[in-house]
Short mmCIF file of the N, C-alpha and C atoms (twelve columns), coordinates in Angstrom:
data_MODEL
# 
_entry.id   MODEL 
# 
loop_
_atom_site.group_PDB 
_atom_site.id 
_atom_site.type_symbol 
_atom_site.label_atom_id 
_atom_site.label_alt_id 
_atom_site.label_comp_id 
_atom_site.label_asym_id 
_atom_site.label_seq_id 
_atom_site.Cartn_x 
_atom_site.Cartn_y 
_atom_site.Cartn_z 
_atom_site.pdbx_PDB_model_num 
ATOM 1   N N  . MET A 1   138.629 117.718 38.944  1 
ATOM 2   C CA . MET A 1   137.616 118.330 39.322  1 
ATOM 3   C C  . MET A 1   136.219 118.058 40.114  1 
ATOM 4   N N  . LYS A 2   136.569 116.572 40.125  1 
ATOM 5   C CA . LYS A 2   135.271 115.884 40.933  1 
ATOM 6   C C  . LYS A 2   135.845 116.271 42.560  1 
ATOM 7   N N  . SER A 3   137.241 116.069 42.496  1 
ATOM 8   C CA . SER A 3   137.481 116.163 44.329  1 
ATOM 9   C C  . SER A 3   137.498 117.534 44.673  1 
ATOM 10  N N  . LEU A 4   137.305 118.726 43.957  1 
ATOM 11  C CA . LEU A 4   136.357 119.672 44.357  1 
ATOM 12  C C  . LEU A 4   135.273 119.931 44.419  1 
ATOM 13  N N  . VAL A 5   134.328 119.234 43.502  1 
ATOM 14  C CA . VAL A 5   132.964 119.063 43.827  1 
ATOM 15  C C  . VAL A 5   132.737 118.590 45.269  1 
ATOM 16  N N  . TYR A 6   133.283 117.064 45.521  1 
ATOM 17  C CA . TYR A 6   133.453 116.208 46.609  1 
ATOM 18  C C  . TYR A 6   133.375 116.553 47.729  1 
ATOM 19  N N  . SER A 7   134.535 117.535 47.598  1 
ATOM 20  C CA . SER A 7   135.076 118.338 48.981  1 
ATOM 21  C C  . SER A 7   134.102 119.789 49.359  1 
ATOM 22  N N  . ILE A 8   133.404 120.420 48.380  1 
ATOM 23  C CA . ILE A 8   132.704 121.360 48.554  1 
ATOM 24  C C  . ILE A 8   131.513 120.436 48.885  1 
ATOM 25  N N  . ILE A 9   130.696 119.232 48.745  1 
ATOM 26  C CA . ILE A 9   129.686 119.020 49.126  1 
ATOM 27  C C  . ILE A 9   130.023 118.300 50.615  1 
ATOM 28  N N  . LEU A 10  131.272 117.657 51.072  1 
ATOM 29  C CA . LEU A 10  131.416 117.863 52.062  1 
ATOM 30  C C  . LEU A 10  131.631 118.351 53.079  1 
ATOM 31  N N  . LEU A 11  131.860 119.512 52.806  1 
ATOM 32  C CA . LEU A 11  132.133 120.755 53.590  1 
ATOM 33  C C  . LEU A 11  131.042 121.435 53.968  1 
ATOM 34  N N  . SER A 12  130.289 121.211 52.647  1 
ATOM 35  C CA . SER A 12  128.596 121.997 53.232  1 
ATOM 36  C C  . SER A 12  127.674 120.825 54.072  1 
ATOM 37  N N  . SER A 13  128.093 119.709 53.782  1 
ATOM 38  C CA . SER A 13  127.063 118.831 54.737  1 
ATOM 39  C C  . SER A 13  127.533 118.943 56.499  1 
ATOM 40  N N  . ILE A 14  128.905 119.364 56.577  1 
ATOM 41  C CA . ILE A 14  129.720 119.100 57.948  1 
ATOM 42  C C  . ILE A 14  129.271 120.516 58.451  1 
ATOM 43  N N  . ILE A 15  128.917 121.827 57.845  1 
ATOM 44  C CA . ILE A 15  128.252 123.044 58.267  1 
ATOM 45  C C  . ILE A 15  127.068 122.775 58.640  1 
ATOM 46  N N  . LEU A 16  126.361 122.276 57.791  1 
ATOM 47  C CA . LEU A 16  124.711 122.209 57.925  1 
ATOM 48  C C  . LEU A 16  124.271 120.996 59.046  1 
ATOM 49  N N  . SER A 17  125.386 120.183 59.251  1 
ATOM 50  C CA . SER A 17  124.999 119.356 60.455  1 
ATOM 51  C C  . SER A 17  125.531 119.588 61.831  1 
ATOM 52  N N  . THR A 18  126.293 120.917 61.808  1 
ATOM 53  C CA . THR A 18  126.954 121.644 62.623  1 
ATOM 54  C C  . THR A 18  125.847 122.477 63.245  1 
ATOM 55  N N  . VAL A 19  125.457 122.972 62.207  1 
ATOM 56  C CA . VAL A 19  124.442 124.051 62.714  1 
ATOM 57  C C  . VAL A 19  123.161 123.776 62.893  1 
ATOM 58  N N  . LEU A 20  122.243 122.338 62.414  1 
ATOM 59  C CA . LEU A 20  121.685 121.876 62.691  1 
ATOM 60  C C  . LEU A 20  121.585 121.361 64.471  1 
ATOM 61  N N  . ALA A 21  122.650 120.793 64.534  1 
ATOM 62  C CA . ALA A 21  123.201 120.248 65.796  1 
ATOM 63  C C  . ALA A 21  122.988 121.200 67.028  1 
ATOM 64  N N  . ALA A 22  123.315 122.451 66.544  1 
ATOM 65  C CA . ALA A 22  123.487 123.594 67.694  1 
ATOM 66  C C  . ALA A 22  122.153 124.188 67.666  1 
ATOM 67  N N  . THR A 23  121.475 123.966 66.706  1 
ATOM 68  C CA . THR A 23  120.084 124.794 67.053  1 
ATOM 69  C C  . THR A 23  119.526 123.675 67.605  1 
ATOM 70  N N  . TYR A 24  119.128 122.234 67.539  1 
ATOM 71  C CA . TYR A 24  118.603 121.250 68.400  1 
ATOM 72  C C  . TYR A 24  119.147 121.132 69.469  1 
ATOM 73  N N  . THR A 25  120.283 121.409 70.067  1 
ATOM 74  C CA . THR A 25  120.865 121.726 71.607  1 
ATOM 75  C C  . THR A 25  120.248 122.828 72.152  1 
ATOM 76  N N  . ASP A 26  120.221 123.885 71.272  1 
ATOM 77  C CA . ASP A 26  120.018 124.933 71.837  1 
ATOM 78  C C  . ASP A 26  118.230 125.070 72.411  1 
ATOM 79  N N  . LYS A 27  117.765 124.244 71.789  1 
ATOM 80  C CA . LYS A 27  116.293 124.266 71.804  1 
ATOM 81  C C  . LYS A 27  115.941 123.730 72.978  1 
ATOM 82  N N  . ARG A 28  116.435 122.399 73.293  1 
ATOM 83  C CA . ARG A 28  116.787 121.329 73.888  1 
ATOM 84  C C  . ARG A 28  117.316 122.431 75.538  1 
ATOM 85  N N  . LEU A 29  118.172 122.984 75.620  1 
ATOM 86  C CA . LEU A 29  118.500 123.474 76.567  1 
ATOM 87  C C  . LEU A 29  117.627 124.734 77.086  1 
ATOM 88  N N  . GLU A 30  116.949 125.004 76.190  1 
ATOM 89  C CA . GLU A 30  116.445 126.203 76.726  1 
ATOM 90  C C  . GLU A 30  114.734 125.986 77.335  1 
ATOM 91  N N  . ASP A 31  114.703 124.692 76.343  1 
ATOM 92  C CA . ASP A 31  113.003 124.029 77.404  1 
ATOM 93  C C  . ASP A 31  113.567 123.798 78.767  1 
ATOM 94  N N  . PHE A 32  115.025 122.950 78.756  1 
ATOM 95  C CA . PHE A 32  115.332 122.755 80.046  1 
ATOM 96  C C  . PHE A 32  115.649 123.931 81.063  1 
ATOM 97  N N  . GLY A 33  115.934 124.820 80.555  1 
ATOM 98  C CA . GLY A 33  116.287 126.246 81.670  1 
ATOM 99  C C  . GLY A 33  114.852 126.668 81.836  1 
ATOM 100 N N  . ARG A 34  113.935 126.819 81.138  1 
ATOM 101 C CA . ARG A 34  112.629 126.864 81.496  1 
ATOM 102 C C  . ARG A 34  111.844 126.134 82.749  1 
ATOM 103 N N  . THR A 35  112.074 124.751 82.417  1 
ATOM 104 C CA . THR A 35  112.206 123.900 83.377  1 
ATOM 105 C C  . THR A 35  112.241 124.376 84.915  1 
ATOM 106 N N  . VAL A 36  113.745 124.389 84.592  1 
ATOM 107 C CA . VAL A 36  114.608 124.860 85.961  1 
ATOM 108 C C  . VAL A 36  113.867 126.249 86.589  1 
ATOM 109 N N  . SER A 37  113.732 127.474 85.588  1 
ATOM 110 C CA . SER A 37  113.335 128.525 86.251  1 
ATOM 111 C C  . SER A 37  112.046 128.641 87.023  1 
ATOM 112 N N  . GLU A 38  111.547 127.343 86.558  1 
ATOM 113 C CA . GLU A 38  109.972 127.237 87.432  1 
ATOM 114 C C  . GLU A 38  110.128 126.676 88.623  1 
ATOM 115 N N  . LEU A 39  111.033 126.069 89.082  1 
ATOM 116 C CA . LEU A 39  111.797 125.541 90.291  1 
ATOM 117 C C  . LEU A 39  111.109 126.397 91.566  1 
ATOM 118 N N  . ARG A 40  110.010 125.603 92.498  1 
ATOM 119 C CA . ARG A 40  109.257 126.151 93.597  1 
ATOM 120 C C  . ARG A 40  110.282 126.437 94.806  1 
ATOM 121 N N  . GLU A 41  110.530 127.399 95.440  1 
ATOM 122 C CA . GLU A 41  111.685 127.474 96.398  1 
ATOM 123 C C  . GLU A 41  110.948 126.931 97.504  1 
ATOM 124 N N  . ASP A 42  109.475 126.285 97.591  1 
ATOM 125 C CA . ASP A 42  108.980 125.829 99.215  1 
ATOM 126 C C  . ASP A 42  109.766 124.509 99.316  1 
ATOM 127 N N  . SER A 43  110.360 124.100 100.132 1 
ATOM 128 C CA . SER A 43  111.133 122.618 100.402 1 
ATOM 129 C C  . SER A 43  110.436 121.679 99.913  1 
ATOM 130 N N  . GLU A 44  109.185 121.475 100.121 1 
ATOM 131 C CA . GLU A 44  108.426 120.413 99.800  1 
ATOM 132 C C  . GLU A 44  108.282 120.407 98.377  1 
ATOM 133 N N  . LYS A 45  107.814 121.008 97.852  1 
ATOM 134 C CA . LYS A 45  107.676 121.594 96.244  1 
ATOM 135 C C  . LYS A 45  108.879 121.009 95.685  1 
ATOM 136 N N  . ALA A 46  110.152 122.051 95.835  1 
ATOM 137 C CA . ALA A 46  111.498 122.076 95.370  1 
ATOM 138 C C  . ALA A 46  111.656 120.686 95.338  1 
ATOM 139 N N  . TYR A 47  111.571 119.252 96.260  1 
ATOM 140 C CA . TYR A 47  111.852 118.238 95.980  1 
ATOM 141 C C  . TYR A 47  111.282 117.507 94.812  1 
ATOM 142 N N  . LEU A 48  109.855 117.735 94.466  1 
ATOM 143 C CA . LEU A 48  108.829 117.011 93.352  1 
ATOM 144 C C  . LEU A 48  109.197 117.847 92.180  1 
ATOM 145 N N  . ASP A 49  109.667 118.950 92.406  1 
ATOM 146 C CA . ASP A 49  110.139 119.721 91.245  1 
ATOM 147 C C  . ASP A 49  111.511 119.357 90.523  1 
ATOM 148 N N  . ALA A 50  112.327 118.800 91.792  1 
ATOM 149 C CA . ALA A 50  113.466 118.860 91.102  1 
ATOM 150 C C  . ALA A 50  113.576 117.187 90.893  1 
ATOM 151 N N  . ILE A 51  112.690 116.273 90.916  1 
ATOM 152 C CA . ILE A 51  112.567 115.320 90.325  1 
ATOM 153 C C  . ILE A 51  112.142 115.354 88.983  1 
ATOM 154 N N  . ARG A 52  110.959 116.657 88.792  1 
ATOM 155 C CA . ARG A 52  110.657 116.673 87.282  1 
ATOM 156 C C  . ARG A 52  111.745 117.221 86.535  1 
ATOM 157 N N  . ILE A 53  112.421 118.023 87.104  1 
ATOM 158 C CA . ILE A 53  113.863 118.581 86.543  1 
ATOM 159 C C  . ILE A 53  114.729 117.439 85.976  1 
ATOM 160 N N  . GLU A 54  115.233 116.491 86.844  1 
ATOM 161 C CA . GLU A 54  116.200 115.207 86.854  1 
ATOM 162 C C  . GLU A 54  114.959 114.503 85.474  1 
ATOM 163 N N  . GLU A 55  114.135 114.045 85.453  1 
ATOM 164 C CA . GLU A 55  113.064 113.264 84.296  1 
ATOM 165 C C  . GLU A 55  113.541 113.993 83.008  1 
ATOM 166 N N  . LYS A 56  113.162 115.376 83.177  1 
ATOM 167 C CA . LYS A 56  113.641 116.142 81.933  1 
ATOM 168 C C  . LYS A 56  114.994 116.327 81.234  1 
ATOM 169 N N  . TYR A 57  116.142 116.073 82.391  1 
ATOM 170 C CA . TYR A 57  117.182 116.367 81.753  1 
ATOM 171 C C  . TYR A 57  117.656 114.432 81.514  1 
ATOM 172 N N  . GLU A 58  116.904 113.528 81.870  1 
ATOM 173 C CA . GLU A 58  117.398 111.784 81.593  1 
ATOM 174 C C  . GLU A 58  116.924 112.043 79.906  1 
ATOM 175 N N  . LYS A 59  115.841 112.909 79.726  1 
ATOM 176 C CA . LYS A 59  115.088 113.048 78.305  1 
ATOM 177 C C  . LYS A 59  116.274 113.553 77.116  1 
ATOM 178 N N  . ILE A 60  117.048 114.610 77.715  1 
ATOM 179 C CA . ILE A 60  118.144 115.022 77.071  1 
ATOM 180 C C  . ILE A 60  119.643 114.979 76.863  1 
ATOM 181 N N  . LYS A 61  119.974 114.153 77.986  1 
ATOM 182 C CA . LYS A 61  120.905 113.915 78.074  1 
ATOM 183 C C  . LYS A 61  121.943 112.746 77.153  1 
ATOM 184 N N  . LEU A 62  121.326 112.007 76.303  1 
ATOM 185 C CA . LEU A 62  121.973 111.826 75.293  1 
ATOM 186 C C  . LEU A 62  122.472 112.587 74.172  1 
ATOM 187 N N  . SER A 63  121.287 113.149 74.008  1 
ATOM 188 C CA . SER A 63  121.732 114.373 73.141  1 
ATOM 189 C C  . SER A 63  122.858 115.523 73.253  1 
ATOM 190 N N  . LEU A 64  122.746 115.733 74.879  1 
ATOM 191 C CA . LEU A 64  123.807 117.182 75.317  1 
ATOM 192 C C  . LEU A 64  125.340 116.200 74.951  1 
ATOM 193 N N  . THR A 65  125.453 114.799 75.450  1 
ATOM 194 C CA . THR A 65  126.430 114.005 75.740  1 
ATOM 195 C C  . THR A 65  126.895 113.772 74.138  1 
ATOM 196 N N  . LEU A 66  126.134 113.836 73.683  1 
ATOM 197 C CA . LEU A 66  126.937 113.556 71.920  1 
ATOM 198 C C  . LEU A 66  127.288 114.802 71.435  1 
ATOM 199 N N  . PHE A 67  126.420 116.116 71.826  1 
ATOM 200 C CA . PHE A 67  126.810 117.583 71.416  1 
ATOM 201 C C  . PHE A 67  127.807 118.601 72.437  1 
ATOM 202 N N  . MET A 68  128.140 117.933 73.481  1 
ATOM 203 C CA . MET A 68  128.757 118.559 74.402  1 
ATOM 204 C C  . MET A 68  130.107 118.037 75.107  1 
ATOM 205 N N  . ASN A 69  130.655 118.568 75.725  1 
ATOM 206 C CA . ASN A 69  131.750 118.209 76.431  1 
ATOM 207 C C  . ASN A 69  130.898 117.408 77.714  1 
ATOM 208 N N  . GLU A 70  131.586 116.323 78.029  1 
ATOM 209 C CA . GLU A 70  131.108 115.404 79.126  1 
ATOM 210 C C  . GLU A 70  131.058 115.618 80.668  1 
ATOM 211 N N  . ASN A 71  132.218 116.392 80.730  1 
ATOM 212 C CA . ASN A 71  132.195 117.448 82.082  1 
ATOM 213 C C  . ASN A 71  131.465 118.055 82.242  1 
ATOM 214 N N  . ASP A 72  130.740 118.935 81.408  1 
ATOM 215 C CA . ASP A 72  129.788 119.979 81.642  1 
ATOM 216 C C  . ASP A 72  128.214 119.375 81.827  1 
ATOM 217 N N  . VAL A 73  128.020 118.216 81.112  1 
ATOM 218 C CA . VAL A 73  126.936 117.762 81.222  1 
ATOM 219 C C  . VAL A 73  126.673 117.330 82.277  1 
ATOM 220 N N  . ARG A 74  127.451 116.394 82.522  1 
ATOM 221 C CA . ARG A 74  128.079 115.676 84.637  1 
ATOM 222 C C  . ARG A 74  127.816 117.012 85.419  1 
ATOM 223 N N  . GLU A 75  128.238 118.196 85.050  1 
ATOM 224 C CA . GLU A 75  127.691 119.332 86.156  1 
ATOM 225 C C  . GLU A 75  126.200 119.367 86.320  1 
ATOM 226 N N  . ILE A 76  125.592 119.242 85.682  1 
ATOM 227 C CA . ILE A 76  124.011 119.312 85.580  1 
ATOM 228 C C  . ILE A 76  123.551 117.997 86.406  1 
ATOM 229 N N  . GLU A 77  124.011 117.340 86.257  1 
ATOM 230 C CA . GLU A 77  123.418 116.059 87.627  1 
ATOM 231 C C  . GLU A 77  123.960 116.897 89.003  1 
ATOM 232 N N  . MET A 78  125.113 117.116 88.712  1 
ATOM 233 C CA . MET A 78  125.812 117.315 90.084  1 
ATOM 234 C C  . MET A 78  124.626 118.895 90.770  1 
ATOM 235 N N  . HIS A 79  124.373 119.727 89.706  1 
ATOM 236 C CA . HIS A 79  123.488 120.764 90.468  1 
ATOM 237 C C  . HIS A 79  122.264 120.320 90.754  1 
ATOM 238 N N  . ILE A 80  121.436 119.214 89.797  1 
ATOM 239 C CA . ILE A 80  120.285 118.909 90.312  1 
ATOM 240 C C  . ILE A 80  120.323 117.807 91.642  1 
ATOM 241 N N  . SER A 81  121.342 117.128 91.746  1 
ATOM 242 C CA . SER A 81  121.618 116.550 93.475  1 
ATOM 243 C C  . SER A 81  121.559 117.429 94.137  1 
ATOM 244 N N  . ASP A 82  122.376 118.411 94.094  1 
ATOM 245 C CA . ASP A 82  122.384 119.655 95.267  1 
ATOM 246 C C  . ASP A 82  120.974 120.105 95.568  1 
ATOM 247 N N  . ILE A 83  120.033 120.273 94.560  1 
ATOM 248 C CA . ILE A 83  118.595 120.590 94.690  1 
ATOM 249 C C  . ILE A 83  117.763 119.899 95.567  1 
ATOM 250 N N  . LYS A 84  118.457 118.213 95.185  1 
ATOM 251 C CA . LYS A 84  117.572 117.716 95.720  1 
ATOM 252 C C  . LYS A 84  117.768 117.354 97.295  1 
ATOM 253 N N  . SER A 85  119.200 116.939 97.309  1 
ATOM 254 C CA . SER A 85  119.519 117.468 98.889  1 
ATOM 255 C C  . SER A 85  119.482 118.636 99.485  1 
ATOM 256 N N  . ALA A 86  119.287 119.389 99.124  1 
ATOM 257 C CA . ALA A 86  118.878 120.806 99.983  1 
ATOM 258 C C  . ALA A 86  116.983 121.101 100.417 1 
ATOM 259 N N  . ALA A 87  116.585 120.144 99.223  1 
ATOM 260 C CA . ALA A 87  115.091 120.568 99.718  1 
ATOM 261 C C  . ALA A 87  114.846 118.898 100.847 1 
ATOM 262 N N  . LYS A 88  115.437 118.123 100.539 1 
ATOM 263 C CA . LYS A 88  115.512 116.792 101.346 1 
ATOM 264 C C  . LYS A 88  115.637 117.431 102.673 1 
ATOM 265 N N  . ALA A 89  116.926 118.492 103.046 1 
ATOM 266 C CA . ALA A 89  117.276 118.842 104.193 1 
ATOM 267 C C  . ALA A 89  116.472 120.499 104.388 1 
ATOM 268 N N  . ASN A 90  115.270 120.614 104.220 1 
ATOM 269 C CA . ASN A 90  114.811 121.787 104.357 1 
ATOM 270 C C  . ASN A 90  115.375 122.957 104.200 1 
ATOM 271 N N  . ASP A 91  116.774 123.183 103.159 1 
ATOM 272 C CA . ASP A 91  117.804 124.243 103.466 1 
ATOM 273 C C  . ASP A 91  117.204 124.996 102.300 1 
ATOM 274 N N  . LEU A 92  116.105 126.363 102.386 1 
ATOM 275 C CA . LEU A 92  115.618 127.286 101.692 1 
ATOM 276 C C  . LEU A 92  116.736 128.261 100.580 1 
ATOM 277 N N  . THR A 93  117.882 128.201 101.661 1 
ATOM 278 C CA . THR A 93  118.830 129.364 101.195 1 
ATOM 279 C C  . THR A 93  119.727 128.361 100.049 1 
ATOM 280 N N  . GLU A 94  120.015 126.905 100.300 1 
ATOM 281 C CA . GLU A 94  120.738 126.209 99.239  1 
ATOM 282 C C  . GLU A 94  119.820 125.802 98.349  1 
ATOM 283 N N  . ILE A 95  118.800 125.924 98.270  1 
ATOM 284 C CA . ILE A 95  117.546 125.161 97.217  1 
ATOM 285 C C  . ILE A 95  118.242 126.313 96.353  1 
ATOM 286 N N  . VAL A 96  117.989 127.926 97.026  1 
ATOM 287 C CA . VAL A 96  118.108 128.943 95.863  1 
ATOM 288 C C  . VAL A 96  119.558 129.010 94.962  1 
ATOM 289 N N  . SER A 97  120.267 129.078 95.699  1 
ATOM 290 C CA . SER A 97  121.884 128.803 95.722  1 
ATOM 291 C C  . SER A 97  121.884 127.938 94.518  1 
ATOM 292 N N  . ALA A 98  121.503 126.274 94.665  1 
ATOM 293 C CA . ALA A 98  121.774 125.264 93.607  1 
ATOM 294 C C  . ALA A 98  120.676 125.724 92.392  1 
ATOM 295 N N  . LYS A 99  119.787 126.379 92.576  1 
ATOM 296 C CA . LYS A 99  118.864 126.765 91.304  1 
ATOM 297 C C  . LYS A 99  119.660 127.610 90.751  1 
ATOM 298 N N  . SER A 100 120.285 128.776 91.256  1 
ATOM 299 C CA . SER A 100 120.783 129.919 90.900  1 
ATOM 300 C C  . SER A 100 122.021 129.075 89.971  1 
ATOM 301 N N  . ARG A 101 122.564 128.109 90.501  1 
ATOM 302 C CA . ARG A 101 124.079 127.264 89.669  1 
ATOM 303 C C  . ARG A 101 123.656 126.657 88.537  1 
ATOM 304 N N  . LEU A 102 122.281 125.977 88.552  1 
ATOM 305 C CA . LEU A 102 122.262 125.266 87.201  1 
ATOM 306 C C  . LEU A 102 121.550 125.942 86.662  1 
ATOM 307 N N  . MET A 103 120.817 127.075 86.988  1 
ATOM 308 C CA . MET A 103 120.509 128.078 85.760  1 
ATOM 309 C C  . MET A 103 121.769 128.952 85.037  1 
ATOM 310 N N  . LEU A 104 122.326 129.198 85.866  1 
ATOM 311 C CA . LEU A 104 123.595 129.743 85.126  1 
ATOM 312 C C  . LEU A 104 124.799 128.646 84.307  1 
ATOM 313 N N  . HIS A 105 124.323 127.873 84.885  1 
ATOM 314 C CA . HIS A 105 125.663 126.622 83.674  1 
ATOM 315 C C  . HIS A 105 124.577 126.373 83.283  1 
ATOM 316 N N  . THR A 106 123.438 125.901 83.099  1 
ATOM 317 C CA . THR A 106 122.363 125.913 81.497  1 
ATOM 318 C C  . THR A 106 122.490 127.134 80.635  1 
ATOM 319 N N  . GLU A 107 122.497 128.143 81.120  1 
ATOM 320 C CA . GLU A 107 122.430 129.251 80.251  1 
ATOM 321 C C  . GLU A 107 124.087 129.345 79.809  1 
ATOM 322 N N  . GLN A 108 125.268 129.111 80.331  1 
ATOM 323 C CA . GLN A 108 126.273 128.716 79.902  1 
ATOM 324 C C  . GLN A 108 126.554 127.658 78.555  1 
ATOM 325 N N  . LEU A 109 125.788 127.006 79.080  1 
ATOM 326 C CA . LEU A 109 125.906 125.498 77.889  1 
ATOM 327 C C  . LEU A 109 124.894 126.016 76.901  1 
ATOM 328 N N  . ARG A 110 123.953 126.960 76.848  1 
ATOM 329 C CA . ARG A 110 123.179 127.703 75.527  1 
ATOM 330 C C  . ARG A 110 124.087 128.388 74.820  1 
ATOM 331 N N  . ARG A 111 124.978 129.436 75.248  1 
ATOM 332 C CA . ARG A 111 125.562 130.025 75.009  1 
ATOM 333 C C  . ARG A 111 127.185 129.511 73.681  1 
ATOM 334 N N  . LEU A 112 127.004 128.090 74.569  1 
ATOM 335 C CA . LEU A 112 128.361 127.425 73.855  1 
ATOM 336 C C  . LEU A 112 127.891 126.819 73.021  1 
ATOM 337 N N  . SER A 113 126.515 125.995 72.846  1 
ATOM 338 C CA . SER A 113 126.006 124.858 72.218  1 
ATOM 339 C C  . SER A 113 125.135 125.993 70.452  1 
ATOM 340 N N  . VAL A 114 125.494 127.379 70.901  1 
ATOM 341 C CA . VAL A 114 125.265 127.768 69.624  1 
ATOM 342 C C  . VAL A 114 126.227 128.057 68.715  1 
ATOM 343 N N  . PHE A 115 126.176 127.862 67.329  1 
ATOM 344 C CA . PHE A 115 127.091 128.064 65.991  1 
ATOM 345 C C  . PHE A 115 127.398 129.343 66.028  1 
ATOM 346 N N  . SER A 116 128.466 129.999 66.626  1 
ATOM 347 C CA . SER A 116 128.792 131.363 67.187  1 
ATOM 348 C C  . SER A 116 130.664 131.323 66.933  1 
ATOM 349 N N  . ILE A 117 131.244 132.298 67.109  1 
ATOM 350 C CA . ILE A 117 132.394 132.779 67.169  1 
ATOM 351 C C  . ILE A 117 132.919 132.243 68.470  1 
ATOM 352 N N  . GLU A 118 132.169 132.819 69.091  1 
ATOM 353 C CA . GLU A 118 132.069 132.453 70.959  1 
ATOM 354 C C  . GLU A 118 132.243 131.169 71.405  1 
ATOM 355 N N  . ALA A 119 131.365 130.120 70.831  1 
ATOM 356 C CA . ALA A 119 131.242 128.799 70.642  1 
ATOM 357 C C  . ALA A 119 132.707 128.294 70.136  1 
ATOM 358 N N  . ILE A 120 132.730 128.579 68.960  1 
ATOM 359 C CA . ILE A 120 134.442 128.133 68.035  1 
ATOM 360 C C  . ILE A 120 135.926 128.551 68.817  1 
ATOM 361 N N  . PHE A 121 135.874 129.623 69.438  1 
ATOM 362 C CA . PHE A 121 136.996 129.990 70.135  1 
ATOM 363 C C  . PHE A 121 136.742 129.982 71.603  1 
# 
């Protein structure tokens, strides 16, 4: 009987920690996504905004790495780098394109971070 009680407690704590981690990650990604959406598409301002996005990313990087696939997290870095490069080159179309890719990737990570059937399978 003890083992059944311990098993239920263990299972409950695992489920609770998974839900809490998913909720925490979702909130962090939502905030990061808002920062990305505020990126101005003027090349001078875009570079400053990209630096701000990178700083925001550095704050959430550890938690994302703990709870998500490392390759997906590294892709965020790649997209931020693309935005910075495009801003330095004054390439407006590439800035818009890189911003769009980063926003799409962030939304995809948010969908996968939420505790749902889609995230499990």
